[in-house]
Short mmCIF file of N, CA and C in Angstrom, two decimals:
data_model
loop_
_atom_site.label_atom_id
_atom_site.label_comp_id
_atom_site.label_asym_id
_atom_site.label_seq_id
_atom_site.Cartn_x
_atom_site.Cartn_y
_atom_site.Cartn_z
N MET A 1 10.43 -5.83 16.22
CA MET A 1 10.14 -4.66 15.42
C MET A 1 11.03 -4.60 14.19
N LEU A 2 12.26 -5.05 14.34
CA LEU A 2 13.18 -5.07 13.21
C LEU A 2 12.66 -5.97 12.09
N LEU A 3 12.00 -7.06 12.47
CA LEU A 3 11.45 -7.96 11.46
C LEU A 3 10.33 -7.31 10.67
N LEU A 4 9.64 -6.33 11.26
CA LEU A 4 8.58 -5.62 10.55
C LEU A 4 9.14 -4.56 9.62
N ILE A 5 10.24 -3.95 9.99
CA ILE A 5 10.82 -2.86 9.21
C ILE A 5 11.69 -3.38 8.07
N LEU A 6 12.31 -4.51 8.26
CA LEU A 6 13.20 -5.06 7.24
C LEU A 6 12.52 -5.28 5.88
N PRO A 7 11.31 -5.87 5.83
CA PRO A 7 10.68 -6.00 4.51
C PRO A 7 10.42 -4.65 3.84
N LEU A 8 10.09 -3.63 4.62
CA LEU A 8 9.86 -2.30 4.06
C LEU A 8 11.13 -1.73 3.46
N ALA A 9 12.25 -1.98 4.13
CA ALA A 9 13.53 -1.47 3.64
C ALA A 9 13.88 -2.09 2.29
N VAL A 10 13.34 -3.25 2.00
CA VAL A 10 13.59 -3.90 0.72
C VAL A 10 12.51 -3.54 -0.30
N LEU A 11 11.25 -3.53 0.12
CA LEU A 11 10.14 -3.35 -0.82
C LEU A 11 10.00 -1.93 -1.34
N ILE A 12 10.22 -0.94 -0.51
CA ILE A 12 10.02 0.45 -0.95
C ILE A 12 11.03 0.84 -2.04
N PRO A 13 12.33 0.58 -1.87
CA PRO A 13 13.24 0.88 -2.98
C PRO A 13 12.93 0.07 -4.24
N LEU A 14 12.49 -1.18 -4.07
CA LEU A 14 12.11 -1.98 -5.23
C LEU A 14 10.93 -1.37 -5.97
N ALA A 15 9.97 -0.81 -5.21
CA ALA A 15 8.80 -0.19 -5.84
C ALA A 15 9.21 1.00 -6.69
N PHE A 16 10.14 1.82 -6.18
CA PHE A 16 10.60 2.96 -6.95
C PHE A 16 11.40 2.51 -8.18
N LEU A 17 12.20 1.47 -8.02
CA LEU A 17 12.96 0.93 -9.14
C LEU A 17 12.03 0.35 -10.20
N PHE A 18 11.05 -0.45 -9.75
CA PHE A 18 10.12 -1.08 -10.68
C PHE A 18 9.20 -0.06 -11.32
N ASP A 19 8.96 1.07 -10.67
CA ASP A 19 8.10 2.10 -11.23
C ASP A 19 8.67 2.64 -12.53
N LYS A 20 9.98 2.65 -12.65
CA LYS A 20 10.63 3.12 -13.88
C LYS A 20 10.33 2.18 -15.05
N PHE A 21 10.02 0.93 -14.74
CA PHE A 21 9.72 -0.06 -15.77
C PHE A 21 8.23 -0.39 -15.81
N ASP A 22 7.41 0.47 -15.21
CA ASP A 22 5.96 0.25 -15.13
C ASP A 22 5.62 -1.07 -14.45
N ARG A 23 6.38 -1.44 -13.44
CA ARG A 23 6.14 -2.69 -12.72
C ARG A 23 5.81 -2.45 -11.25
N TYR A 24 5.45 -1.24 -10.89
CA TYR A 24 5.10 -0.91 -9.50
C TYR A 24 3.98 -1.82 -8.98
N VAL A 25 3.03 -2.11 -9.84
CA VAL A 25 1.88 -2.90 -9.42
C VAL A 25 2.29 -4.31 -8.99
N ASP A 26 3.36 -4.84 -9.52
CA ASP A 26 3.82 -6.17 -9.11
C ASP A 26 4.21 -6.20 -7.64
N ILE A 27 4.93 -5.18 -7.19
CA ILE A 27 5.30 -5.10 -5.77
C ILE A 27 4.06 -4.83 -4.93
N ALA A 28 3.15 -3.98 -5.41
CA ALA A 28 1.92 -3.68 -4.68
C ALA A 28 1.07 -4.94 -4.48
N ILE A 29 0.99 -5.78 -5.50
CA ILE A 29 0.23 -7.02 -5.37
C ILE A 29 0.91 -7.97 -4.39
N PHE A 30 2.22 -8.04 -4.43
CA PHE A 30 2.95 -8.87 -3.47
C PHE A 30 2.64 -8.43 -2.03
N VAL A 31 2.67 -7.13 -1.78
CA VAL A 31 2.39 -6.59 -0.45
C VAL A 31 0.93 -6.84 -0.06
N ALA A 32 0.03 -6.85 -1.05
CA ALA A 32 -1.40 -7.04 -0.78
C ALA A 32 -1.69 -8.40 -0.15
N PHE A 33 -0.88 -9.39 -0.44
CA PHE A 33 -1.19 -10.74 0.02
C PHE A 33 -0.35 -11.20 1.21
N VAL A 34 0.18 -10.26 1.97
CA VAL A 34 0.81 -10.59 3.25
C VAL A 34 -0.31 -10.65 4.28
N PRO A 35 -0.47 -11.75 5.01
CA PRO A 35 -1.65 -11.92 5.87
C PRO A 35 -1.51 -11.26 7.25
N PHE A 36 -2.66 -11.21 7.94
CA PHE A 36 -2.80 -10.83 9.34
C PHE A 36 -2.41 -9.38 9.61
N LYS A 37 -2.20 -9.07 10.87
CA LYS A 37 -1.87 -7.69 11.29
C LYS A 37 -0.54 -7.23 10.70
N ILE A 38 0.39 -8.13 10.54
CA ILE A 38 1.67 -7.74 9.95
C ILE A 38 1.45 -7.24 8.51
N GLY A 39 0.50 -7.83 7.81
CA GLY A 39 0.17 -7.37 6.47
C GLY A 39 -0.45 -5.99 6.48
N ASP A 40 -1.36 -5.74 7.45
CA ASP A 40 -1.96 -4.41 7.57
C ASP A 40 -0.88 -3.36 7.83
N PHE A 41 0.03 -3.68 8.72
CA PHE A 41 1.14 -2.79 9.06
C PHE A 41 2.04 -2.55 7.84
N LEU A 42 2.38 -3.62 7.16
CA LEU A 42 3.26 -3.53 6.00
C LEU A 42 2.62 -2.72 4.88
N ARG A 43 1.34 -2.97 4.61
CA ARG A 43 0.65 -2.22 3.55
C ARG A 43 0.54 -0.74 3.89
N TYR A 44 0.23 -0.41 5.13
CA TYR A 44 0.11 1.00 5.51
C TYR A 44 1.42 1.74 5.26
N TYR A 45 2.51 1.21 5.77
CA TYR A 45 3.79 1.91 5.62
C TYR A 45 4.34 1.84 4.20
N PHE A 46 4.05 0.78 3.49
CA PHE A 46 4.46 0.72 2.08
C PHE A 46 3.79 1.84 1.29
N TYR A 47 2.48 1.99 1.45
CA TYR A 47 1.76 3.04 0.71
C TYR A 47 2.02 4.43 1.26
N LYS A 48 2.34 4.52 2.53
CA LYS A 48 2.68 5.83 3.10
C LYS A 48 3.87 6.44 2.36
N TYR A 49 4.80 5.59 1.96
CA TYR A 49 6.01 6.09 1.31
C TYR A 49 5.98 5.98 -0.22
N THR A 50 4.97 5.35 -0.79
CA THR A 50 4.99 5.17 -2.24
C THR A 50 3.87 5.89 -2.99
N ILE A 51 2.70 6.10 -2.37
CA ILE A 51 1.65 6.81 -3.11
C ILE A 51 1.71 8.30 -2.80
N HIS A 52 0.93 9.08 -3.54
CA HIS A 52 0.98 10.55 -3.44
C HIS A 52 0.73 11.03 -2.02
N SER A 53 -0.36 10.60 -1.39
CA SER A 53 -0.60 10.97 0.01
C SER A 53 -1.48 9.91 0.67
N LEU A 54 -1.23 9.69 1.95
CA LEU A 54 -1.97 8.70 2.73
C LEU A 54 -2.21 9.28 4.12
N GLY A 55 -3.47 9.35 4.51
CA GLY A 55 -3.83 9.92 5.80
C GLY A 55 -3.59 8.96 6.96
N LYS A 56 -3.88 9.46 8.15
CA LYS A 56 -3.72 8.66 9.36
C LYS A 56 -4.89 7.69 9.52
N ASN A 57 -4.64 6.63 10.23
CA ASN A 57 -5.66 5.64 10.56
C ASN A 57 -6.31 5.04 9.31
N THR A 58 -5.51 4.74 8.32
CA THR A 58 -5.99 4.10 7.10
C THR A 58 -5.58 2.64 7.15
N ILE A 59 -6.51 1.76 6.81
CA ILE A 59 -6.26 0.32 6.86
C ILE A 59 -6.50 -0.28 5.49
N PHE A 60 -5.50 -0.98 4.98
CA PHE A 60 -5.63 -1.77 3.75
C PHE A 60 -5.77 -3.22 4.18
N LYS A 61 -6.91 -3.83 3.92
CA LYS A 61 -7.11 -5.23 4.29
C LYS A 61 -6.45 -6.16 3.27
N PHE A 62 -6.43 -7.43 3.60
CA PHE A 62 -5.79 -8.47 2.80
C PHE A 62 -6.29 -8.43 1.35
N GLY A 63 -5.37 -8.43 0.41
CA GLY A 63 -5.70 -8.46 -1.00
C GLY A 63 -5.95 -7.10 -1.62
N SER A 64 -5.88 -6.02 -0.84
CA SER A 64 -6.14 -4.68 -1.36
C SER A 64 -4.84 -4.02 -1.81
N PHE A 65 -4.91 -3.28 -2.91
CA PHE A 65 -3.73 -2.58 -3.36
C PHE A 65 -4.09 -1.39 -4.23
N CYS A 66 -3.12 -0.48 -4.37
CA CYS A 66 -3.23 0.69 -5.25
C CYS A 66 -2.49 0.37 -6.54
N HIS A 67 -3.17 0.51 -7.64
CA HIS A 67 -2.59 0.16 -8.94
C HIS A 67 -1.60 1.20 -9.42
N TYR A 68 -1.83 2.47 -9.06
CA TYR A 68 -0.95 3.57 -9.50
C TYR A 68 -0.47 4.37 -8.30
N ARG A 69 0.67 5.00 -8.44
CA ARG A 69 1.26 5.75 -7.33
C ARG A 69 0.61 7.11 -7.12
N ASN A 70 -0.08 7.67 -8.08
CA ASN A 70 -0.66 9.00 -7.90
C ASN A 70 -2.09 8.91 -7.34
N THR A 71 -2.23 8.14 -6.27
CA THR A 71 -3.48 7.98 -5.53
C THR A 71 -3.37 8.77 -4.23
N SER A 72 -4.46 9.43 -3.84
CA SER A 72 -4.50 10.17 -2.58
C SER A 72 -5.61 9.60 -1.71
N ILE A 73 -5.29 9.31 -0.46
CA ILE A 73 -6.25 8.73 0.47
C ILE A 73 -6.24 9.55 1.75
N GLY A 74 -7.44 9.90 2.24
CA GLY A 74 -7.57 10.73 3.43
C GLY A 74 -7.45 9.96 4.73
N ASN A 75 -7.88 10.58 5.82
CA ASN A 75 -7.82 10.00 7.16
C ASN A 75 -9.02 9.09 7.43
N ASN A 76 -8.82 8.12 8.31
CA ASN A 76 -9.89 7.22 8.77
C ASN A 76 -10.57 6.50 7.61
N VAL A 77 -9.78 5.84 6.80
CA VAL A 77 -10.29 5.11 5.63
C VAL A 77 -10.04 3.63 5.83
N LEU A 78 -11.06 2.83 5.55
CA LEU A 78 -10.92 1.38 5.57
C LEU A 78 -11.11 0.88 4.15
N ILE A 79 -10.09 0.25 3.61
CA ILE A 79 -10.14 -0.33 2.28
C ILE A 79 -10.27 -1.83 2.48
N GLY A 80 -11.44 -2.35 2.15
CA GLY A 80 -11.80 -3.74 2.46
C GLY A 80 -11.01 -4.77 1.69
N TYR A 81 -11.36 -6.02 1.93
CA TYR A 81 -10.67 -7.16 1.33
C TYR A 81 -10.76 -7.14 -0.19
N HIS A 82 -9.65 -7.42 -0.84
CA HIS A 82 -9.54 -7.58 -2.29
C HIS A 82 -10.08 -6.39 -3.07
N THR A 83 -9.72 -5.20 -2.64
CA THR A 83 -10.12 -3.97 -3.32
C THR A 83 -8.94 -3.42 -4.10
N VAL A 84 -9.19 -3.01 -5.34
CA VAL A 84 -8.16 -2.42 -6.18
C VAL A 84 -8.49 -0.95 -6.39
N LEU A 85 -7.55 -0.07 -6.02
CA LEU A 85 -7.73 1.36 -6.22
C LEU A 85 -6.89 1.79 -7.41
N SER A 86 -7.48 2.58 -8.26
CA SER A 86 -6.77 3.10 -9.42
C SER A 86 -6.31 4.51 -9.11
N GLU A 87 -6.34 5.40 -10.06
CA GLU A 87 -5.96 6.79 -9.84
C GLU A 87 -7.16 7.52 -9.25
N VAL A 88 -7.27 7.49 -7.93
CA VAL A 88 -8.42 8.09 -7.24
C VAL A 88 -7.97 9.05 -6.16
N GLU A 89 -8.91 9.86 -5.74
CA GLU A 89 -8.71 10.75 -4.61
C GLU A 89 -9.82 10.45 -3.61
N VAL A 90 -9.47 9.82 -2.50
CA VAL A 90 -10.43 9.39 -1.49
C VAL A 90 -10.37 10.38 -0.33
N GLY A 91 -11.52 10.84 0.11
CA GLY A 91 -11.59 11.79 1.21
C GLY A 91 -11.46 11.12 2.57
N ASP A 92 -11.88 11.83 3.60
CA ASP A 92 -11.81 11.33 4.98
C ASP A 92 -13.06 10.51 5.31
N ASP A 93 -12.92 9.61 6.28
CA ASP A 93 -14.02 8.81 6.82
C ASP A 93 -14.77 8.03 5.74
N VAL A 94 -14.05 7.19 5.01
CA VAL A 94 -14.64 6.43 3.91
C VAL A 94 -14.41 4.94 4.14
N LEU A 95 -15.42 4.13 3.80
CA LEU A 95 -15.31 2.67 3.80
C LEU A 95 -15.39 2.19 2.36
N PHE A 96 -14.45 1.35 1.96
CA PHE A 96 -14.50 0.73 0.62
C PHE A 96 -14.82 -0.72 0.76
#
């Protein structure tokens, strides 16, 4: 479990630091290409702490990322492979 949390401890502060230089998307793209279930886990918790709001049971598949931090995503959302979200507000029970 420590191996799963350690990348988050590094990536989340980097995202906030890079956001000051308009480079948040670079970290988001890096997180987007972590494969398998560990990538799903990493993306969920990365966005939980970096975007405006993220609901429960939301899955970001491989290659998916949020381009801006002021994105809101509801509950039970599946964001499919290689999807890019901009400044959007996504409701509950949505498939992308």
